[in-house]
Short mmCIF file of N, CA, C and O in Angstrom, two decimals:
data_model
loop_
_atom_site.label_atom_id
_atom_site.label_comp_id
_atom_site.label_asym_id
_atom_site.label_seq_id
_atom_site.Cartn_x
_atom_site.Cartn_y
_atom_site.Cartn_z
N MET A 150 -13.62 -5.39 8.60
CA MET A 150 -13.94 -5.06 7.40
C MET A 150 -14.43 -6.35 6.82
O MET A 150 -13.86 -7.45 6.65
N LYS A 151 -15.69 -6.06 6.12
CA LYS A 151 -16.25 -7.51 5.59
C LYS A 151 -16.83 -7.00 4.25
O LYS A 151 -17.36 -5.98 4.02
N ILE A 152 -16.48 -7.91 3.29
CA ILE A 152 -16.88 -7.61 1.97
C ILE A 152 -18.43 -8.01 1.59
O ILE A 152 -18.71 -9.25 1.91
N LEU A 153 -19.29 -7.14 1.50
CA LEU A 153 -20.59 -7.36 1.21
C LEU A 153 -20.80 -7.61 -0.29
O LEU A 153 -21.68 -8.46 -0.76
N GLU A 154 -20.34 -6.57 -1.07
CA GLU A 154 -20.36 -6.75 -2.39
C GLU A 154 -19.14 -5.93 -3.15
O GLU A 154 -18.75 -4.81 -2.62
N LYS A 155 -18.55 -6.65 -4.24
CA LYS A 155 -17.24 -6.09 -4.75
C LYS A 155 -17.60 -5.04 -5.40
O LYS A 155 -18.48 -4.98 -6.45
N GLY A 156 -16.82 -3.81 -5.20
CA GLY A 156 -17.13 -2.54 -5.96
C GLY A 156 -16.45 -2.57 -7.10
O GLY A 156 -15.51 -3.22 -7.60
N PRO A 157 -16.67 -1.25 -7.96
CA PRO A 157 -15.91 -1.13 -9.31
C PRO A 157 -14.54 -0.63 -8.90
O PRO A 157 -14.13 -0.31 -7.65
N GLY A 158 -13.68 -0.79 -9.83
CA GLY A 158 -12.24 -0.37 -9.76
C GLY A 158 -11.48 -1.36 -9.28
O GLY A 158 -11.80 -2.66 -9.21
N TRP A 159 -10.17 -1.25 -9.17
CA TRP A 159 -9.12 -2.14 -8.76
C TRP A 159 -9.09 -2.33 -7.25
O TRP A 159 -9.38 -1.43 -6.40
N ASN A 160 -8.87 -3.40 -6.95
CA ASN A 160 -8.86 -4.10 -5.45
C ASN A 160 -8.21 -5.41 -5.56
O ASN A 160 -8.04 -5.99 -6.51
N ILE A 161 -7.60 -5.68 -4.37
CA ILE A 161 -6.93 -7.05 -4.19
C ILE A 161 -7.22 -7.46 -2.75
O ILE A 161 -7.32 -6.67 -1.84
N GLU A 162 -7.36 -8.83 -2.70
CA GLU A 162 -7.48 -9.26 -1.23
C GLU A 162 -6.05 -9.51 -0.69
O GLU A 162 -5.23 -10.08 -1.29
N GLN A 163 -5.85 -9.21 0.36
CA GLN A 163 -4.58 -9.16 1.16
C GLN A 163 -4.77 -9.47 2.70
O GLN A 163 -5.84 -9.38 3.24
N LYS A 164 -3.80 -10.20 3.16
CA LYS A 164 -3.75 -10.33 4.79
C LYS A 164 -2.95 -9.44 5.33
O LYS A 164 -1.84 -9.10 4.84
N CYS A 165 -3.44 -9.18 6.53
CA CYS A 165 -2.56 -8.27 7.46
C CYS A 165 -1.43 -9.13 7.90
O CYS A 165 -1.61 -10.02 8.79
N THR A 166 -0.25 -8.96 7.47
CA THR A 166 0.89 -9.81 7.82
C THR A 166 2.21 -8.96 8.50
O THR A 166 3.01 -9.60 9.16
N GLY A 167 2.21 -7.47 8.10
CA GLY A 167 3.27 -6.73 8.42
C GLY A 167 4.55 -6.88 7.63
O GLY A 167 5.46 -6.42 7.89
N VAL A 168 4.44 -7.77 6.57
CA VAL A 168 5.39 -7.82 5.64
C VAL A 168 6.00 -6.63 5.35
O VAL A 168 5.45 -5.68 4.75
N GLY A 169 7.34 -6.72 5.38
CA GLY A 169 8.13 -5.33 4.90
C GLY A 169 8.13 -4.20 6.09
O GLY A 169 8.92 -3.34 5.99
N ASN A 170 7.51 -4.46 7.12
CA ASN A 170 7.31 -3.63 8.32
C ASN A 170 7.46 -4.22 9.61
O ASN A 170 6.86 -3.97 10.63
N GLY A 171 8.48 -5.23 9.71
CA GLY A 171 8.54 -5.94 10.83
C GLY A 171 7.79 -7.23 11.29
O GLY A 171 8.01 -7.57 12.29
N GLY A 172 6.77 -7.47 10.29
CA GLY A 172 5.77 -8.56 10.72
C GLY A 172 5.19 -8.18 11.89
O GLY A 172 4.76 -6.92 12.19
N GLY A 173 4.26 -9.18 12.40
CA GLY A 173 3.36 -8.90 13.57
C GLY A 173 1.90 -8.48 13.20
O GLY A 173 1.21 -7.97 14.06
N GLY A 174 1.56 -8.58 11.98
CA GLY A 174 0.07 -8.42 11.60
C GLY A 174 -0.74 -9.32 12.24
O GLY A 174 -0.31 -10.38 12.78
N CYS A 175 -2.05 -9.08 12.21
CA CYS A 175 -3.24 -9.80 12.71
C CYS A 175 -3.75 -10.87 12.07
O CYS A 175 -4.71 -11.62 12.41
N ASN A 176 -3.32 -11.00 10.63
CA ASN A 176 -3.77 -12.05 9.67
C ASN A 176 -5.17 -11.73 9.38
O ASN A 176 -5.84 -12.74 8.77
N SER A 177 -5.67 -10.50 9.43
CA SER A 177 -7.31 -10.39 9.13
C SER A 177 -7.24 -10.22 7.61
O SER A 177 -6.14 -9.79 6.99
N ARG A 178 -8.28 -10.92 6.86
CA ARG A 178 -8.23 -10.88 5.36
C ARG A 178 -9.12 -9.69 5.03
O ARG A 178 -10.05 -9.37 5.42
N LEU A 179 -8.41 -8.78 4.05
CA LEU A 179 -8.85 -7.50 3.96
C LEU A 179 -8.96 -7.30 2.40
O LEU A 179 -8.30 -7.82 1.54
N LEU A 180 -10.10 -6.54 1.83
CA LEU A 180 -10.10 -6.14 0.34
C LEU A 180 -9.50 -4.77 0.43
O LEU A 180 -9.99 -3.78 0.88
N VAL A 181 -8.22 -4.75 -0.20
CA VAL A 181 -7.63 -3.42 -0.45
C VAL A 181 -7.93 -2.80 -1.55
O VAL A 181 -7.70 -3.42 -2.70
N GLU A 182 -8.21 -1.46 -1.41
CA GLU A 182 -8.65 -0.81 -2.87
C GLU A 182 -7.72 0.26 -2.93
O GLU A 182 -6.65 0.46 -2.17
N GLU A 183 -7.60 0.79 -4.05
CA GLU A 183 -6.62 1.91 -4.79
C GLU A 183 -6.40 2.80 -3.70
O GLU A 183 -5.32 3.26 -3.41
N SER A 184 -7.44 3.33 -3.25
CA SER A 184 -7.46 4.44 -2.22
C SER A 184 -6.85 4.07 -0.88
O SER A 184 -6.49 5.00 0.02
N ASP A 185 -6.58 2.72 -0.64
CA ASP A 185 -6.02 2.53 0.72
C ASP A 185 -4.59 2.27 0.66
O ASP A 185 -3.88 2.09 1.75
N ILE A 186 -4.02 2.33 -0.66
CA ILE A 186 -2.53 2.18 -0.89
C ILE A 186 -1.75 3.44 -0.68
O ILE A 186 -2.33 4.46 -1.16
N TYR A 187 -0.58 3.54 -0.26
CA TYR A 187 0.21 4.83 -0.07
C TYR A 187 1.65 4.14 -0.34
O TYR A 187 2.09 3.02 -0.01
N VAL A 188 2.65 4.91 -0.44
CA VAL A 188 3.97 4.70 -0.95
C VAL A 188 4.71 4.89 0.48
O VAL A 188 4.72 5.85 1.22
N THR A 189 5.69 3.88 0.81
CA THR A 189 6.65 4.04 1.75
C THR A 189 7.86 3.92 1.12
O THR A 189 8.00 3.29 0.10
N SER A 190 8.97 4.33 1.82
CA SER A 190 10.35 4.10 1.10
C SER A 190 11.39 3.92 2.21
O SER A 190 11.39 4.04 3.55
N HIS A 191 12.60 3.32 1.55
CA HIS A 191 13.81 3.26 2.41
C HIS A 191 14.89 3.53 1.62
O HIS A 191 15.11 2.98 0.45
N THR A 192 15.59 4.50 2.08
CA THR A 192 17.02 4.88 1.42
C THR A 192 18.19 4.30 2.19
O THR A 192 18.40 4.30 3.39
N ASP A 193 19.01 3.52 1.47
CA ASP A 193 20.14 2.97 1.93
C ASP A 193 21.41 3.87 2.19
O ASP A 193 21.21 5.06 1.75
N ILE A 194 22.55 3.39 2.66
CA ILE A 194 23.64 4.17 2.93
C ILE A 194 24.34 4.89 1.94
O ILE A 194 24.79 5.73 1.77
N CYS A 195 24.00 4.08 0.67
CA CYS A 195 24.69 4.73 -0.61
C CYS A 195 23.49 5.67 -1.14
O CYS A 195 24.02 6.25 -2.25
N GLY A 196 22.52 5.86 -0.68
CA GLY A 196 21.56 6.87 -1.26
C GLY A 196 20.56 6.34 -2.24
O GLY A 196 19.81 6.93 -2.82
N ASP A 197 20.69 5.14 -2.48
CA ASP A 197 19.66 4.39 -3.25
C ASP A 197 18.27 4.21 -2.42
O ASP A 197 18.28 3.70 -1.31
N THR A 198 17.24 4.64 -3.24
CA THR A 198 15.77 4.50 -2.47
C THR A 198 15.08 3.41 -3.08
O THR A 198 14.82 3.37 -4.32
N ASP A 199 14.40 2.55 -2.19
CA ASP A 199 13.36 1.68 -2.61
C ASP A 199 12.15 2.19 -2.22
O ASP A 199 11.86 2.63 -1.16
N TYR A 200 10.85 2.03 -3.00
CA TYR A 200 9.75 2.17 -2.73
C TYR A 200 8.82 1.03 -2.62
O TYR A 200 8.95 0.16 -3.29
N TYR A 201 7.85 1.31 -1.69
CA TYR A 201 6.99 0.05 -1.38
C TYR A 201 5.65 0.55 -1.47
O TYR A 201 5.22 1.64 -1.07
N TYR A 202 4.63 -0.33 -1.86
CA TYR A 202 3.11 0.01 -1.91
C TYR A 202 2.58 -0.75 -0.55
O TYR A 202 2.49 -1.93 -0.73
N THR A 203 2.08 0.11 0.21
CA THR A 203 1.63 -0.27 1.63
C THR A 203 0.36 0.12 1.92
O THR A 203 -0.27 1.07 1.39
N PHE A 204 -0.39 -0.66 2.74
CA PHE A 204 -1.73 -0.37 3.36
C PHE A 204 -1.50 -0.54 4.90
O PHE A 204 -0.76 -1.32 5.40
N GLN A 205 -2.59 0.12 5.63
CA GLN A 205 -2.52 0.08 6.99
C GLN A 205 -3.87 -0.83 7.43
O GLN A 205 -4.87 -0.34 6.93
N CYS A 206 -3.76 -1.74 8.23
CA CYS A 206 -4.76 -2.66 8.83
C CYS A 206 -5.74 -1.71 9.52
O CYS A 206 -5.24 -1.13 10.43
N PRO A 207 -6.94 -1.92 9.23
CA PRO A 207 -8.11 -1.21 9.94
C PRO A 207 -8.30 -1.85 11.41
O PRO A 207 -8.89 -1.22 12.14
N VAL A 208 -7.84 -3.15 11.40
CA VAL A 208 -8.14 -3.83 12.71
C VAL A 208 -6.99 -3.50 13.57
O VAL A 208 -7.04 -3.21 14.77
N CYS A 209 -5.73 -3.78 13.35
CA CYS A 209 -4.52 -3.61 14.30
C CYS A 209 -3.81 -2.51 14.11
O CYS A 209 -2.67 -2.04 14.92
N GLY A 210 -3.93 -1.75 12.82
CA GLY A 210 -3.09 -0.58 12.72
C GLY A 210 -1.67 -0.93 12.07
O GLY A 210 -0.98 -0.09 11.70
N LYS A 211 -1.20 -2.21 11.76
CA LYS A 211 -0.17 -2.55 11.28
C LYS A 211 0.02 -2.40 9.79
O LYS A 211 -1.01 -2.51 9.16
N GLU A 212 1.15 -1.80 9.26
CA GLU A 212 1.38 -1.67 7.92
C GLU A 212 1.85 -3.14 7.19
O GLU A 212 2.55 -3.60 8.01
N THR A 213 1.43 -3.27 6.09
CA THR A 213 2.00 -4.44 5.23
C THR A 213 2.07 -3.85 3.78
O THR A 213 1.43 -3.21 3.23
N ASP A 214 3.29 -4.37 3.24
CA ASP A 214 3.71 -3.95 1.96
C ASP A 214 2.95 -4.90 0.96
O ASP A 214 3.09 -6.33 1.04
N ILE A 215 2.37 -4.52 -0.14
CA ILE A 215 1.69 -5.50 -1.22
C ILE A 215 3.11 -5.76 -2.15
O ILE A 215 3.72 -4.74 -2.57
N PRO A 216 3.08 -6.98 -2.79
CA PRO A 216 4.11 -7.22 -3.60
C PRO A 216 3.99 -6.40 -4.80
O PRO A 216 2.84 -6.19 -5.29
N GLU A 217 5.11 -5.66 -5.41
CA GLU A 217 4.86 -4.81 -6.47
C GLU A 217 4.24 -5.24 -7.77
O GLU A 217 3.53 -4.60 -8.27
N ARG A 218 4.50 -6.67 -7.88
CA ARG A 218 4.06 -7.36 -9.04
C ARG A 218 2.35 -7.34 -9.10
O ARG A 218 1.81 -7.44 -10.11
N ASP A 219 1.79 -7.15 -7.83
CA ASP A 219 0.32 -7.33 -7.64
C ASP A 219 -0.25 -6.01 -7.89
O ASP A 219 -1.40 -5.85 -7.80
N VAL A 220 0.46 -4.95 -7.98
CA VAL A 220 -0.28 -3.52 -8.17
C VAL A 220 0.04 -3.06 -9.64
O VAL A 220 1.20 -2.98 -10.08
N PRO A 221 -1.02 -2.49 -10.20
CA PRO A 221 -1.10 -2.31 -11.63
C PRO A 221 -0.03 -1.11 -11.83
O PRO A 221 0.15 -0.12 -10.87
N SER A 222 0.54 -1.13 -12.94
CA SER A 222 1.55 0.01 -13.15
C SER A 222 1.03 1.43 -13.18
O SER A 222 1.59 2.47 -12.80
N SER A 223 -0.28 1.54 -13.56
CA SER A 223 -0.85 3.06 -13.60
C SER A 223 -0.96 3.36 -12.12
O SER A 223 -0.80 4.56 -11.95
N ILE A 224 -1.29 2.38 -11.22
CA ILE A 224 -1.76 2.94 -9.86
C ILE A 224 -0.22 3.21 -9.23
O ILE A 224 -0.05 4.07 -8.37
N LYS A 225 0.83 2.20 -9.50
CA LYS A 225 2.16 2.61 -9.04
C LYS A 225 2.57 3.80 -9.25
O LYS A 225 3.12 4.65 -8.67
N ARG A 226 2.43 4.32 -10.68
CA ARG A 226 3.00 5.73 -11.27
C ARG A 226 2.15 6.88 -10.44
O ARG A 226 2.80 7.70 -9.87
N LEU A 227 0.85 6.63 -10.28
CA LEU A 227 0.08 7.69 -9.46
C LEU A 227 0.52 7.78 -8.10
O LEU A 227 0.78 8.95 -7.72
N LYS A 228 0.60 6.73 -7.38
CA LYS A 228 1.02 6.63 -5.89
C LYS A 228 2.38 7.35 -5.81
O LYS A 228 2.47 8.11 -4.76
N LEU A 229 3.40 6.87 -6.68
CA LEU A 229 4.74 7.43 -6.50
C LEU A 229 4.62 8.77 -6.70
O LEU A 229 5.43 9.58 -6.12
N GLU A 230 4.11 9.25 -7.86
CA GLU A 230 3.98 10.61 -8.19
C GLU A 230 3.58 11.59 -6.90
O GLU A 230 3.96 12.52 -6.39
N MET A 231 2.31 11.02 -6.28
CA MET A 231 1.64 11.57 -5.13
C MET A 231 2.72 11.62 -3.95
O MET A 231 2.92 12.75 -3.37
N TYR A 232 3.53 10.68 -3.83
CA TYR A 232 4.51 10.57 -2.67
C TYR A 232 5.52 11.56 -2.89
O TYR A 232 5.88 12.30 -1.90
N LYS A 233 6.07 11.69 -3.97
CA LYS A 233 7.18 12.54 -4.33
C LYS A 233 6.65 14.07 -4.25
O LYS A 233 7.59 14.89 -4.14
N SER A 234 5.38 14.27 -4.31
CA SER A 234 4.90 15.62 -4.32
C SER A 234 4.70 15.93 -2.80
O SER A 234 4.09 17.06 -2.64
N GLY A 235 4.80 14.97 -1.98
CA GLY A 235 4.47 15.42 -0.50
C GLY A 235 3.23 14.76 0.04
O GLY A 235 2.86 15.11 1.15
N TYR A 236 2.58 13.85 -0.67
CA TYR A 236 1.22 13.37 -0.14
C TYR A 236 1.46 11.93 0.43
O TYR A 236 2.23 11.11 -0.08
N THR A 237 1.03 11.65 1.72
CA THR A 237 1.12 10.35 2.35
C THR A 237 -0.27 10.05 2.94
O THR A 237 -0.82 10.82 3.76
N ARG A 238 -0.55 8.89 2.67
CA ARG A 238 -1.77 8.41 3.29
C ARG A 238 -2.96 9.47 2.89
O ARG A 238 -3.93 9.44 3.67
N GLY A 239 -3.03 10.04 1.76
CA GLY A 239 -4.19 10.64 1.20
C GLY A 239 -4.06 12.15 1.85
O GLY A 239 -5.04 12.92 1.74
N ARG A 240 -2.87 12.46 2.45
CA ARG A 240 -2.69 13.95 2.81
C ARG A 240 -1.50 14.40 2.90
O ARG A 240 -0.47 13.63 2.85
N ARG A 241 -1.20 15.72 2.66
CA ARG A 241 0.12 16.36 2.44
C ARG A 241 0.76 16.53 3.58
O ARG A 241 0.23 16.69 4.75
N VAL A 242 2.02 16.01 3.53
CA VAL A 242 2.97 16.09 4.91
C VAL A 242 3.95 17.19 4.61
O VAL A 242 4.42 17.68 3.51
#
């Protein structure tokens, strides 16, 4: 993935690190757009669920979590709503 011209809308430059998903990313520098983000979650033994804003690297396929502070609240709300209604990575599961 190479940036030729920055498009409209929200995006953020991220490295594929595998952070939050066991590490092992390929360190590719990527321009992650809103449509690339999906929610993943973890529920602990007490039943508390944490949500993460994740993208999958197009080079190696590894997932990386984006720090929550770096994702605008409007996008977090939308992605979480989609996740809770059964959409994952742009498709219903």
